CSV table of C-alpha atoms in Angstrom, one decimal:
chain,number,residue,atom,x,y,z
A,1,UNK,CA,0.0,0.0,0.0
A,2,UNK,CA,1.2,3.5,-0.8
A,3,UNK,CA,2.0,5.4,2.4
A,4,UNK,CA,-0.6,8.1,3.2
A,5,UNK,CA,2.0,10.9,3.3
A,6,UNK,CA,3.0,10.0,-0.3
A,7,UNK,CA,-0.7,10.3,-1.4
A,8,UNK,CA,-1.0,13.7,0.2
A,9,UNK,CA,2.3,14.8,-1.5
A,10,UNK,CA,1.0,13.6,-4.8
A,11,UNK,CA,-2.3,15.4,-4.2
A,12,UNK,CA,-0.5,18.7,-3.5
A,13,UNK,CA,1.4,18.5,-6.7
A,14,UNK,CA,-1.0,17.2,-9.3
A,15,UNK,CA,-2.9,19.4,-11.7
A,16,UNK,CA,-6.5,20.0,-11.1
A,17,UNK,CA,-7.7,19.3,-14.6
A,18,UNK,CA,-11.0,17.4,-15.0
A,19,UNK,CA,-10.7,15.0,-17.9
A,20,UNK,CA,-14.4,15.5,-18.7
A,21,UNK,CA,-13.7,19.2,-19.3
A,22,UNK,CA,-11.1,18.5,-21.9
A,23,UNK,CA,-13.5,16.6,-24.2
A,24,UNK,CA,-16.5,18.8,-23.6
A,25,UNK,CA,-17.7,21.1,-26.4
A,26,UNK,CA,-18.9,24.6,-25.6
A,27,UNK,CA,-22.7,24.5,-25.0
A,28,UNK,CA,-25.0,26.4,-27.4
A,29,UNK,CA,-26.5,29.5,-25.9
A,30,UNK,CA,-30.1,29.2,-24.8
A,31,UNK,CA,-32.4,31.1,-27.1
A,32,UNK,CA,-34.3,32.5,-24.2
A,33,UNK,CA,-31.4,33.1,-21.8
A,34,UNK,CA,-31.3,36.6,-20.4
A,35,UNK,CA,-28.1,38.4,-21.6
A,36,UNK,CA,-26.2,40.9,-19.5
A,37,UNK,CA,-22.8,42.2,-20.4
A,38,UNK,CA,-21.1,41.9,-17.0
A,39,UNK,CA,-17.8,43.2,-18.4
A,40,UNK,CA,-19.4,46.7,-18.7
A,41,UNK,CA,-20.9,46.9,-15.3
A,42,UNK,CA,-19.0,49.3,-13.0
A,43,UNK,CA,-19.1,47.0,-9.9
A,44,UNK,CA,-17.9,44.0,-12.0
A,45,UNK,CA,-15.1,46.0,-13.5
A,46,UNK,CA,-14.0,47.2,-10.1
A,47,UNK,CA,-14.0,43.7,-8.7
A,48,UNK,CA,-12.1,42.3,-11.8
A,49,UNK,CA,-9.5,45.1,-11.6
A,50,UNK,CA,-8.8,44.4,-7.9
A,51,UNK,CA,-8.8,40.6,-8.4
A,52,UNK,CA,-6.4,40.9,-11.4
A,53,UNK,CA,-4.0,43.1,-9.4
A,54,UNK,CA,-4.1,40.8,-6.4
A,55,UNK,CA,-3.4,37.6,-8.4
A,56,UNK,CA,-1.3,39.0,-11.3
A,57,UNK,CA,-3.9,38.2,-13.9
A,58,UNK,CA,-4.4,40.1,-17.2
A,59,UNK,CA,-7.5,42.2,-16.4
A,60,UNK,CA,-8.5,42.2,-20.1
A,61,UNK,CA,-8.7,38.4,-20.0
A,62,UNK,CA,-11.2,38.8,-17.1
A,63,UNK,CA,-13.3,41.3,-19.0
A,64,UNK,CA,-13.2,39.1,-22.1
A,65,UNK,CA,-14.4,36.1,-20.2
A,66,UNK,CA,-17.0,38.0,-18.2
A,67,UNK,CA,-18.5,39.3,-21.4
A,68,UNK,CA,-19.6,35.8,-22.3
A,69,UNK,CA,-21.2,35.2,-18.9
A,70,UNK,CA,-25.0,35.2,-18.9
A,71,UNK,CA,-27.5,36.1,-16.2
A,72,UNK,CA,-29.5,33.2,-15.1
A,73,UNK,CA,-32.8,34.4,-13.5
A,74,UNK,CA,-33.8,30.8,-12.7
A,75,UNK,CA,-30.7,30.5,-10.5
A,76,UNK,CA,-32.0,33.4,-8.4
A,77,UNK,CA,-35.4,31.7,-8.0
A,78,UNK,CA,-33.8,28.4,-7.0
A,79,UNK,CA,-31.5,30.1,-4.4
A,80,UNK,CA,-34.4,31.8,-2.8
A,81,UNK,CA,-36.7,28.7,-2.7
A,82,UNK,CA,-35.3,27.2,0.5
A,83,UNK,CA,-35.5,30.7,2.2
A,84,UNK,CA,-39.2,31.1,1.2
A,85,UNK,CA,-40.3,27.6,2.2
A,86,UNK,CA,-37.8,25.6,4.3
A,87,UNK,CA,-39.0,21.9,4.3
A,88,UNK,CA,-39.7,19.8,7.3
A,89,UNK,CA,-37.8,16.6,7.8
A,90,UNK,CA,-40.9,14.5,6.9
A,91,UNK,CA,-41.1,16.3,3.6
A,92,UNK,CA,-37.3,16.3,2.9
A,93,UNK,CA,-36.4,12.7,3.9
A,94,UNK,CA,-38.5,10.8,1.3
A,95,UNK,CA,-36.4,12.3,-1.5
A,96,UNK,CA,-33.3,10.4,-0.2
A,97,UNK,CA,-34.5,7.6,2.0
A,98,UNK,CA,-36.3,5.6,-0.7
A,99,UNK,CA,-35.7,2.4,-2.5
A,100,UNK,CA,-34.0,4.0,-5.5
A,101,UNK,CA,-31.4,5.8,-3.3
A,102,UNK,CA,-30.8,2.8,-1.0
A,103,UNK,CA,-30.6,0.2,-3.7
A,104,UNK,CA,-28.6,2.5,-5.8
A,105,UNK,CA,-26.2,3.0,-2.9
A,106,UNK,CA,-25.7,-0.7,-2.5
A,107,UNK,CA,-25.0,-1.1,-6.2
A,108,UNK,CA,-22.6,1.9,-6.1
A,109,UNK,CA,-20.7,0.6,-3.1
A,110,UNK,CA,-20.4,-2.9,-4.6
A,111,UNK,CA,-19.2,-1.5,-7.9
A,112,UNK,CA,-16.6,0.7,-6.2
A,113,UNK,CA,-15.8,-1.4,-3.2
A,114,UNK,CA,-12.0,-1.4,-3.8
A,115,UNK,CA,-11.8,2.4,-4.1
A,116,UNK,CA,-14.1,2.9,-1.1
A,117,UNK,CA,-12.1,0.5,1.0
A,118,UNK,CA,-8.9,2.3,0.0
A,119,UNK,CA,-10.4,5.7,0.9
A,120,UNK,CA,-11.3,4.3,4.4
A,121,UNK,CA,-7.7,3.0,4.8
A,122,UNK,CA,-6.2,6.4,4.0
A,123,UNK,CA,-8.7,8.7,5.6
A,124,UNK,CA,-10.8,6.7,8.1
A,125,UNK,CA,-14.2,7.5,6.6
A,126,UNK,CA,-16.4,4.4,6.1
A,127,UNK,CA,-17.6,3.5,2.6
A,128,UNK,CA,-21.3,4.0,3.4
A,129,UNK,CA,-20.7,7.6,4.4
A,130,UNK,CA,-18.9,8.4,1.2
A,131,UNK,CA,-21.5,6.6,-0.8
A,132,UNK,CA,-24.4,8.4,1.0
A,133,UNK,CA,-22.8,11.8,0.3
A,134,UNK,CA,-22.6,11.0,-3.4
A,135,UNK,CA,-26.2,9.6,-3.3
A,136,UNK,CA,-27.6,12.7,-1.7
A,137,UNK,CA,-25.5,15.1,-3.8
A,138,UNK,CA,-25.9,13.7,-7.3
A,139,UNK,CA,-27.8,10.5,-7.1
A,140,UNK,CA,-24.6,8.5,-7.7
A,141,UNK,CA,-23.4,10.8,-10.5
A,142,UNK,CA,-26.7,10.9,-12.4
A,143,UNK,CA,-27.4,14.6,-11.6
A,144,UNK,CA,-24.3,16.6,-11.7
A,145,UNK,CA,-26.0,19.8,-12.9
A,146,UNK,CA,-26.7,21.6,-16.2
A,147,UNK,CA,-25.8,25.2,-15.5
A,148,UNK,CA,-22.6,26.7,-16.8
A,149,UNK,CA,-20.4,27.3,-13.8
A,150,UNK,CA,-19.3,30.7,-15.2
A,151,UNK,CA,-22.9,31.8,-15.5
A,152,UNK,CA,-24.0,30.5,-12.1
A,153,UNK,CA,-21.1,32.1,-10.2
A,154,UNK,CA,-21.3,35.4,-12.0
A,155,UNK,CA,-25.0,35.7,-11.6
A,156,UNK,CA,-24.7,35.0,-7.8
A,157,UNK,CA,-21.7,37.1,-7.4
A,158,UNK,CA,-23.3,40.2,-8.8
A,159,UNK,CA,-27.0,39.8,-8.8
A,160,UNK,CA,-27.6,38.0,-5.5
A,161,UNK,CA,-26.8,40.6,-2.8
A,162,UNK,CA,-27.6,38.3,0.1
A,163,UNK,CA,-24.5,36.2,-0.5
A,164,UNK,CA,-22.6,38.2,-3.1
A,165,UNK,CA,-19.4,38.2,-1.0
A,166,UNK,CA,-19.3,34.5,-0.8
A,167,UNK,CA,-19.9,33.9,-4.4
A,168,UNK,CA,-17.3,36.5,-5.5
A,169,UNK,CA,-14.7,34.5,-3.6
A,170,UNK,CA,-15.9,31.3,-5.4
A,171,UNK,CA,-15.8,33.0,-8.7
A,172,UNK,CA,-12.2,34.0,-8.0
A,173,UNK,CA,-11.4,30.4,-7.1
A,174,UNK,CA,-13.0,29.2,-10.4
A,175,UNK,CA,-10.9,31.6,-12.4
A,176,UNK,CA,-7.7,30.4,-10.6
A,177,UNK,CA,-8.7,26.8,-11.0
A,178,UNK,CA,-9.1,27.3,-14.7
A,179,UNK,CA,-5.9,29.4,-15.1
A,180,UNK,CA,-3.8,27.0,-13.1
A,181,UNK,CA,-4.8,24.1,-15.3
A,182,UNK,CA,-5.5,25.7,-18.7
A,183,UNK,CA,-9.1,24.7,-19.2
A,184,UNK,CA,-11.8,26.9,-20.9
A,185,UNK,CA,-13.9,28.8,-18.3
A,186,UNK,CA,-17.0,28.6,-20.5
A,187,UNK,CA,-17.2,24.8,-20.6
A,188,UNK,CA,-17.8,23.3,-17.1
A,189,UNK,CA,-21.4,22.6,-16.0
A,190,UNK,CA,-22.7,22.0,-12.5
A,191,UNK,CA,-25.3,23.0,-10.0
A,192,UNK,CA,-27.1,26.3,-9.9
A,193,UNK,CA,-24.9,27.3,-7.0
A,194,UNK,CA,-21.7,26.6,-8.9
A,195,UNK,CA,-20.8,23.1,-7.4
A,196,UNK,CA,-19.0,20.7,-9.7
A,197,UNK,CA,-18.6,17.0,-10.3
A,198,UNK,CA,-20.0,13.8,-8.7
A,199,UNK,CA,-19.3,15.2,-5.2
A,200,UNK,CA,-20.4,18.8,-6.0
A,201,UNK,CA,-17.4,20.7,-4.7
A,202,UNK,CA,-17.5,24.4,-4.9
A,203,UNK,CA,-14.4,25.9,-6.7
A,204,UNK,CA,-12.6,26.8,-3.5
A,205,UNK,CA,-13.1,23.2,-2.1
A,206,UNK,CA,-12.0,21.8,-5.5
A,207,UNK,CA,-8.7,23.7,-5.3
A,208,UNK,CA,-8.0,22.7,-1.6
A,209,UNK,CA,-9.5,19.3,-1.1
A,210,UNK,CA,-9.8,17.5,-4.4
A,211,UNK,CA,-7.3,14.6,-4.7
A,212,UNK,CA,-6.0,12.4,-7.5
A,213,UNK,CA,-7.2,9.1,-6.1
A,214,UNK,CA,-6.6,7.1,-9.3
A,215,UNK,CA,-3.1,8.4,-9.6
A,216,UNK,CA,-3.4,9.4,-13.2
A,217,UNK,CA,-1.8,12.8,-12.7
A,218,UNK,CA,-5.1,14.8,-12.8
A,219,UNK,CA,-7.9,15.6,-10.4
A,220,UNK,CA,-11.2,15.0,-12.1
A,221,UNK,CA,-14.3,15.3,-9.9
A,222,UNK,CA,-16.5,13.9,-12.6
A,223,UNK,CA,-14.4,10.7,-12.2
A,224,UNK,CA,-15.7,8.3,-9.5
A,225,UNK,CA,-12.4,7.4,-8.0
A,226,UNK,CA,-11.3,11.0,-7.5
A,227,UNK,CA,-14.7,12.0,-6.2
A,228,UNK,CA,-14.6,9.2,-3.6
A,229,UNK,CA,-11.1,10.1,-2.4
A,230,UNK,CA,-11.9,13.8,-2.3
A,231,UNK,CA,-15.0,13.3,-0.2
A,232,UNK,CA,-13.1,11.2,2.3
A,233,UNK,CA,-10.2,13.6,2.4
A,234,UNK,CA,-12.5,16.5,2.9
A,235,UNK,CA,-14.3,14.9,5.8
A,236,UNK,CA,-11.0,13.8,7.4
A,237,UNK,CA,-9.6,17.3,7.1
A,238,UNK,CA,-12.6,18.7,8.9
A,239,UNK,CA,-12.3,16.3,11.9
A,240,UNK,CA,-13.9,13.0,11.0
A,241,UNK,CA,-13.4,10.5,13.9
A,242,UNK,CA,-13.2,6.9,12.7
A,243,UNK,CA,-15.5,4.4,14.5
A,244,UNK,CA,-17.2,7.3,16.4
A,245,UNK,CA,-21.0,7.8,16.6
A,246,UNK,CA,-22.9,10.3,14.4
A,247,UNK,CA,-26.5,10.3,15.9
A,248,UNK,CA,-27.9,8.6,19.0
A,249,UNK,CA,-31.7,8.4,19.4
A,250,UNK,CA,-33.1,10.1,22.5
A,251,UNK,CA,-36.2,9.5,24.5
A,252,UNK,CA,-37.1,12.8,26.1
A,253,UNK,CA,-39.9,13.4,28.6
A,254,UNK,CA,-42.4,16.2,27.9
A,255,UNK,CA,-40.8,18.2,30.7
A,256,UNK,CA,-37.3,17.8,29.2
A,257,UNK,CA,-38.6,18.8,25.7
A,258,UNK,CA,-40.1,22.0,27.2
A,259,UNK,CA,-36.7,22.9,28.7
A,260,UNK,CA,-34.6,21.9,25.6
A,261,UNK,CA,-36.8,23.3,22.9
A,262,UNK,CA,-35.7,27.0,23.4
A,263,UNK,CA,-32.1,25.8,22.9
A,264,UNK,CA,-32.7,24.4,19.5
A,265,UNK,CA,-31.9,26.9,16.7
A,266,UNK,CA,-33.8,25.7,13.6
A,267,UNK,CA,-33.8,22.2,15.1
A,268,UNK,CA,-30.2,21.9,16.2
A,269,UNK,CA,-28.6,23.2,19.4
A,270,UNK,CA,-25.1,24.5,19.9
A,271,UNK,CA,-22.7,21.8,21.3
A,272,UNK,CA,-22.2,21.6,25.1
A,273,UNK,CA,-20.8,18.9,27.4
A,274,UNK,CA,-23.1,16.0,27.9
A,275,UNK,CA,-23.1,16.6,31.7
A,276,UNK,CA,-24.8,19.9,31.0
A,277,UNK,CA,-27.5,18.2,29.0
A,278,UNK,CA,-27.9,15.6,31.7
A,279,UNK,CA,-28.7,18.4,34.1
A,280,UNK,CA,-31.5,19.3,31.8
A,281,UNK,CA,-32.9,15.8,31.7
A,282,UNK,CA,-31.2,14.5,28.5
A,283,UNK,CA,-30.0,11.0,29.3
A,284,UNK,CA,-29.0,8.9,26.3
A,285,UNK,CA,-29.4,5.1,26.6
A,286,UNK,CA,-25.8,4.6,25.4
A,287,UNK,CA,-22.8,5.5,27.7
A,288,UNK,CA,-20.7,8.5,26.7
A,289,UNK,CA,-18.1,10.6,28.5
A,290,UNK,CA,-19.9,13.4,30.4
A,291,UNK,CA,-17.3,15.8,29.1
A,292,UNK,CA,-18.0,15.0,25.4
A,293,UNK,CA,-19.4,18.0,23.6
A,294,UNK,CA,-22.7,17.1,21.9
A,295,UNK,CA,-25.7,18.8,20.4
A,296,UNK,CA,-29.4,18.0,20.5
A,297,UNK,CA,-31.1,17.5,17.1
A,298,UNK,CA,-34.8,17.6,16.4
A,299,UNK,CA,-36.4,16.2,13.3
A,300,UNK,CA,-40.1,16.5,12.4
A,301,UNK,CA,-41.1,12.9,11.9
A,302,UNK,CA,-44.5,11.6,10.8
A,303,UNK,CA,-45.3,10.6,14.4
A,304,UNK,CA,-44.1,13.8,15.9
A,305,UNK,CA,-40.8,15.4,16.8
A,306,UNK,CA,-37.9,12.9,17.1
A,307,UNK,CA,-34.8,13.8,19.1
A,308,UNK,CA,-31.2,12.7,18.7
A,309,UNK,CA,-27.8,13.4,20.3
A,310,UNK,CA,-25.6,14.8,17.5
A,311,UNK,CA,-21.9,14.0,17.9
A,312,UNK,CA,-18.8,15.5,16.4
A,313,UNK,CA,-19.1,13.4,13.2
A,314,UNK,CA,-22.5,14.9,12.6
A,315,UNK,CA,-21.0,18.4,12.8
A,316,UNK,CA,-18.3,17.2,10.3
A,317,UNK,CA,-21.0,16.3,7.8
A,318,UNK,CA,-22.5,19.8,8.4
A,319,UNK,CA,-19.2,21.2,7.2
A,320,UNK,CA,-20.0,19.6,3.8
A,321,UNK,CA,-23.4,21.1,3.8
A,322,UNK,CA,-24.7,23.2,6.8
A,323,UNK,CA,-28.3,22.0,6.6
A,324,UNK,CA,-29.2,19.7,9.5
A,325,UNK,CA,-31.6,18.0,7.1
A,326,UNK,CA,-28.8,17.2,4.6
A,327,UNK,CA,-26.6,15.8,7.4
A,328,UNK,CA,-29.4,13.7,8.7
A,329,UNK,CA,-30.2,12.4,5.2
A,330,UNK,CA,-26.5,11.4,4.7
A,331,UNK,CA,-26.5,9.7,8.1
A,332,UNK,CA,-29.6,7.7,7.7
A,333,UNK,CA,-29.0,6.8,4.1
A,334,UNK,CA,-25.6,5.5,5.0
A,335,UNK,CA,-27.1,3.3,7.7
A,336,UNK,CA,-29.7,1.9,5.3
A,337,UNK,CA,-27.0,1.2,2.6
A,338,UNK,CA,-24.8,-0.6,5.1
A,339,UNK,CA,-27.6,-2.6,6.5
A,340,UNK,CA,-28.8,-3.6,3.1
A,341,UNK,CA,-25.3,-4.5,1.9
A,342,UNK,CA,-24.7,-6.7,5.0
A,343,UNK,CA,-27.9,-8.6,4.2
A,344,UNK,CA,-26.8,-9.3,0.6
A,345,UNK,CA,-23.4,-10.7,1.7
């Protein structure tokens, strides 16, 4: 087996050039897509001038590229949809905890067993967690997104004030990713938020956490092996603890629920030592160190609110996507995939 330090050395040196981008042809412009010459807008020119100066980039190249970026009004609608109507768990869960996702996860894990096992050996993240992330993110690679990344990030950077600062940083990272690896900025397609590949990394994560897990000298997140290794590396880098719990079910009395409810911010509390929770009446059936920092999670189930103790690994999944519903979906899908796979062996 190749030593882990050598893998990380290779990952720090390889070029981040997705193979799928090399073969892609520029997509035809949509007939009804709204056009907007970003290169002539004063705030865009100011940003491009500052970015070019900071990174030593030819500002005319930035203007030329931004001229081809198109405003995508549908992206703005999609970004605001969760804000207008955040789903309940009982509405969210069926999209991911169904036969198609569970059976598909088993098939994916069997087809990629060697790579998943190798990722666990290097990074400590179990196969079912990596598989579940891919299952939730892109339905095992079936839904990687249809928006041009340039259009998505430019639209959000300059026409979505609520998170413009964040998306301007991601747009900068996308330019740097392309320039470092000499691929056309107008070709990659992904999600409406600008996420790319089977694992849906944003450009900044692509640059910092994507790894060449098939050792072909390139990092291609549309490639299954690289996506598997990159997810595992990302989770490890954010504190994944091998063989540690993620969620522990809780049975809370009505009196305890009344005390705990005000501490739940959108269904998830801040972490605090378990002994502090015990003082409020939260007593998990499993034994844990009283000094362990844990959160309380509430999910709206069909039969009423369900409560869980959320451990460090749950918060690591939240680093991948900050939605408690997303992290819960990954956790429970992983459990179902593992249980189903064990039955078939």
